[in-house]
PDB file of C-alpha atoms in Angstrom:
ATOM      1  CA  ALA A   1       0.000   0.000   0.000  1.00 40.00           C
ATOM      2  CA  GLY A   2       1.173   3.528  -0.739  1.00 44.00           C
ATOM      3  CA  PRO A   3       1.453   6.483   1.623  1.00 48.00           C
ATOM      4  CA  GLY A   4      -2.257   7.296   1.756  1.00 47.00           C
ATOM      5  CA  GLY A   5      -3.274   3.701   2.193  1.00 48.00           C
ATOM      6  CA  GLY A   6      -3.678   3.379  -1.569  1.00 45.00           C
ATOM      7  CA  GLY A   7      -1.266   2.453  -4.317  1.00 42.00           C
ATOM      8  CA  GLY A   8       0.873   5.587  -3.834  1.00 43.00           C
ATOM      9  CA  GLY A   9       4.437   5.773  -5.024  1.00 43.00           C
ATOM     10  CA  GLY A  10       3.426   6.343  -8.632  1.00 44.00           C
ATOM     11  CA  GLU A  11       1.931   2.857  -8.973  1.00 51.00           C
ATOM     12  CA  GLY A  12      -1.480   4.162 -10.078  1.00 54.00           C
ATOM     13  CA  GLY A  13      -4.591   2.090  -9.804  1.00 57.00           C
ATOM     14  CA  GLU A  14      -7.568   2.253  -7.508  1.00 61.00           C
ATOM     15  CA  GLY A  15      -6.839   3.923  -4.175  1.00 63.00           C
ATOM     16  CA  ALA A  16      -3.558   5.427  -5.372  1.00 76.00           C
ATOM     17  CA  ASP A  17      -2.626   8.889  -4.147  1.00 83.00           C
ATOM     18  CA  VAL A  18      -3.406  11.553  -6.736  1.00 85.00           C
ATOM     19  CA  LEU A  19      -1.410  14.659  -7.679  1.00 85.00           C
ATOM     20  CA  VAL A  20      -3.622  17.522  -8.872  1.00 86.00           C
ATOM     21  CA  ALA A  21      -1.932  20.577 -10.406  1.00 86.00           C
ATOM     22  CA  ASP A  22      -3.002  23.796 -12.096  1.00 86.00           C
ATOM     23  CA  SER A  23      -2.572  23.565 -15.855  1.00 87.00           C
ATOM     24  CA  ASP A  24       0.026  26.341 -15.824  1.00 88.00           C
ATOM     25  CA  VAL A  25       2.374  24.752 -13.259  1.00 84.00           C
ATOM     26  CA  VAL A  26       5.869  24.154 -14.624  1.00 87.00           C
ATOM     27  CA  TRP A  27       8.140  21.945 -12.539  1.00 86.00           C
ATOM     28  CA  THR A  28      11.672  23.359 -12.601  1.00 91.00           C
ATOM     29  CA  ARG A  29      13.172  20.927 -10.084  1.00 89.00           C
ATOM     30  CA  ASP A  30      12.378  17.647  -8.395  1.00 87.00           C
ATOM     31  CA  VAL A  31       9.598  18.069  -5.838  1.00 82.00           C
ATOM     32  CA  ALA A  32       8.924  15.690  -2.937  1.00 81.00           C
ATOM     33  CA  PHE A  33       5.226  15.477  -2.116  1.00 81.00           C
ATOM     34  CA  VAL A  34       5.315  12.659   0.437  1.00 80.00           C
ATOM     35  CA  HIS A  35       7.891  12.005   3.163  1.00 77.00           C
ATOM     36  CA  ALA A  36       8.534   9.346   5.767  1.00 73.00           C
ATOM     37  CA  ALA A  37       6.082   6.739   4.473  1.00 74.00           C
ATOM     38  CA  ALA A  38       6.150   3.727   6.789  1.00 73.00           C
ATOM     39  CA  PRO A  39       3.701   1.077   8.012  1.00 72.00           C
ATOM     40  CA  ASP A  40       2.161   1.545  11.441  1.00 74.00           C
ATOM     41  CA  ALA A  41       1.596  -1.279  13.984  1.00 80.00           C
ATOM     42  CA  GLY A  42      -1.620  -2.276  12.216  1.00 75.00           C
ATOM     43  CA  GLY A  43       0.103  -2.526   8.841  1.00 69.00           C
ATOM     44  CA  ALA A  44      -1.460   0.625   7.358  1.00 70.00           C
ATOM     45  CA  CYS A  45       0.993   2.900   5.610  1.00 69.00           C
ATOM     46  CA  ARG A  46       1.344   6.306   7.259  1.00 74.00           C
ATOM     47  CA  ALA A  47       3.101   9.250   5.677  1.00 75.00           C
ATOM     48  CA  THR A  48       3.841  12.919   6.055  1.00 76.00           C
ATOM     49  CA  TYR A  49       2.521  14.981   3.158  1.00 75.00           C
ATOM     50  CA  ASN A  50       3.945  18.369   2.227  1.00 73.00           C
ATOM     51  CA  TYR A  51       1.261  21.049   2.244  1.00 69.00           C
ATOM     52  CA  ALA A  52       1.491  23.444  -0.679  1.00 68.00           C
ATOM     53  CA  PHE A  53       0.795  27.096   0.085  1.00 69.00           C
ATOM     54  CA  SER A  54       1.823  30.480  -1.172  1.00 71.00           C
ATOM     55  CA  ARG A  55       2.358  33.979   0.099  1.00 70.00           C
ATOM     56  CA  GLU A  56       0.135  35.518  -2.543  1.00 72.00           C
ATOM     57  CA  ALA A  57      -1.485  38.325  -0.567  1.00 70.00           C
ATOM     58  CA  HIS A  58      -4.500  39.221  -2.674  1.00 75.00           C
ATOM     59  CA  GLN A  59      -7.477  40.610  -0.771  1.00 79.00           C
ATOM     60  CA  LEU A  60      -9.889  38.433  -2.778  1.00 81.00           C
ATOM     61  CA  TYR A  61      -8.279  35.305  -1.280  1.00 76.00           C
ATOM     62  CA  TYR A  62      -8.799  36.647   2.238  1.00 76.00           C
ATOM     63  CA  ASP A  63     -12.379  37.734   1.409  1.00 82.00           C
ATOM     64  CA  THR A  64     -13.166  34.224   0.164  1.00 80.00           C
ATOM     65  CA  ASN A  65     -11.661  32.656   3.299  1.00 75.00           C
ATOM     66  CA  ALA A  66     -13.786  34.965   5.466  1.00 81.00           C
ATOM     67  CA  ARG A  67     -16.972  34.089   3.549  1.00 84.00           C
ATOM     68  CA  LEU A  68     -16.278  30.360   3.785  1.00 80.00           C
ATOM     69  CA  LEU A  69     -14.861  30.216   7.315  1.00 78.00           C
ATOM     70  CA  GLY A  70     -16.257  33.275   9.112  1.00 78.00           C
ATOM     71  CA  ALA A  71     -13.961  34.547  11.847  1.00 69.00           C
ATOM     72  CA  ALA A  72     -11.697  31.559  11.264  1.00 65.00           C
ATOM     73  CA  GLY A  73     -11.079  32.921   7.763  1.00 64.00           C
ATOM     74  CA  ALA A  74      -8.602  35.531   8.979  1.00 67.00           C
ATOM     75  CA  PRO A  75      -5.265  35.420   7.155  1.00 67.00           C
ATOM     76  CA  LEU A  76      -3.331  32.259   7.918  1.00 69.00           C
ATOM     77  CA  ALA A  77       0.201  32.534   9.246  1.00 73.00           C
ATOM     78  CA  ASP A  78       3.205  30.338   8.592  1.00 71.00           C
ATOM     79  CA  SER A  79       5.596  29.280  11.356  1.00 74.00           C
ATOM     80  CA  ALA A  80       7.419  32.632  11.083  1.00 77.00           C
ATOM     81  CA  GLY A  81       4.169  34.602  11.468  1.00 75.00           C
ATOM     82  CA  ARG A  82       4.007  35.719   7.824  1.00 74.00           C
ATOM     83  CA  ASP A  83       0.606  35.711   6.104  1.00 74.00           C
ATOM     84  CA  ILE A  84      -0.055  32.934   3.628  1.00 72.00           C
ATOM     85  CA  SER A  85      -3.035  32.794   1.322  1.00 67.00           C
ATOM     86  CA  GLY A  86      -3.763  29.085   1.522  1.00 65.00           C
ATOM     87  CA  VAL A  87      -3.916  29.019  -2.270  1.00 67.00           C
ATOM     88  CA  ALA A  88      -2.470  25.770  -3.562  1.00 73.00           C
ATOM     89  CA  HIS A  89      -1.353  25.363  -7.164  1.00 80.00           C
ATOM     90  CA  HIS A  90      -0.763  21.661  -6.617  1.00 83.00           C
ATOM     91  CA  MET A  91      -1.837  19.158  -3.989  1.00 81.00           C
ATOM     92  CA  VAL A  92      -1.527  15.446  -3.290  1.00 84.00           C
ATOM     93  CA  LEU A  93      -4.850  13.856  -2.412  1.00 84.00           C
ATOM     94  CA  ARG A  94      -4.732  10.703  -0.301  1.00 82.00           C
ATOM     95  CA  GLY A  95      -5.958   7.738  -2.258  1.00 83.00           C
ATOM     96  CA  ASP A  96      -8.019   6.274   0.577  1.00 82.00           C
ATOM     97  CA  VAL A  97      -9.830   9.602   1.073  1.00 83.00           C
ATOM     98  CA  VAL A  98     -10.546   9.951  -2.659  1.00 84.00           C
ATOM     99  CA  ALA A  99     -11.886   6.390  -2.730  1.00 85.00           C
ATOM    100  CA  ALA A 100     -14.154   7.079   0.269  1.00 87.00           C
ATOM    101  CA  LEU A 101     -15.495  10.245  -1.401  1.00 86.00           C
ATOM    102  CA  GLU A 102     -16.172   8.359  -4.617  1.00 87.00           C
ATOM    103  CA  ALA A 103     -17.980   5.634  -2.685  1.00 90.00           C
ATOM    104  CA  ALA A 104     -20.210   8.084  -0.778  1.00 87.00           C
TER     105      ALA A 104
END
């Protein structure tokens, strides 16, 4: 099983983790999306996923967050306290979560 409990690791197939990217993303270097994948005591594969975010500070992003999240939609901060927009131009979706959504 791959990192998300699915195929992962580029194997494809049902339950495999999925990389979704904006059509205008250009990869200029190798990018690691999943780290430290290892089985837990029950045999399920656990992993640490990198979260993609940006520091694009456009008011429309913050307005949308506020509409969707209310008071919790205030600008997000990274570990250094700098505002981040939460906009992701690429994201890895866990295969087991995608499969559960498709089954619902």
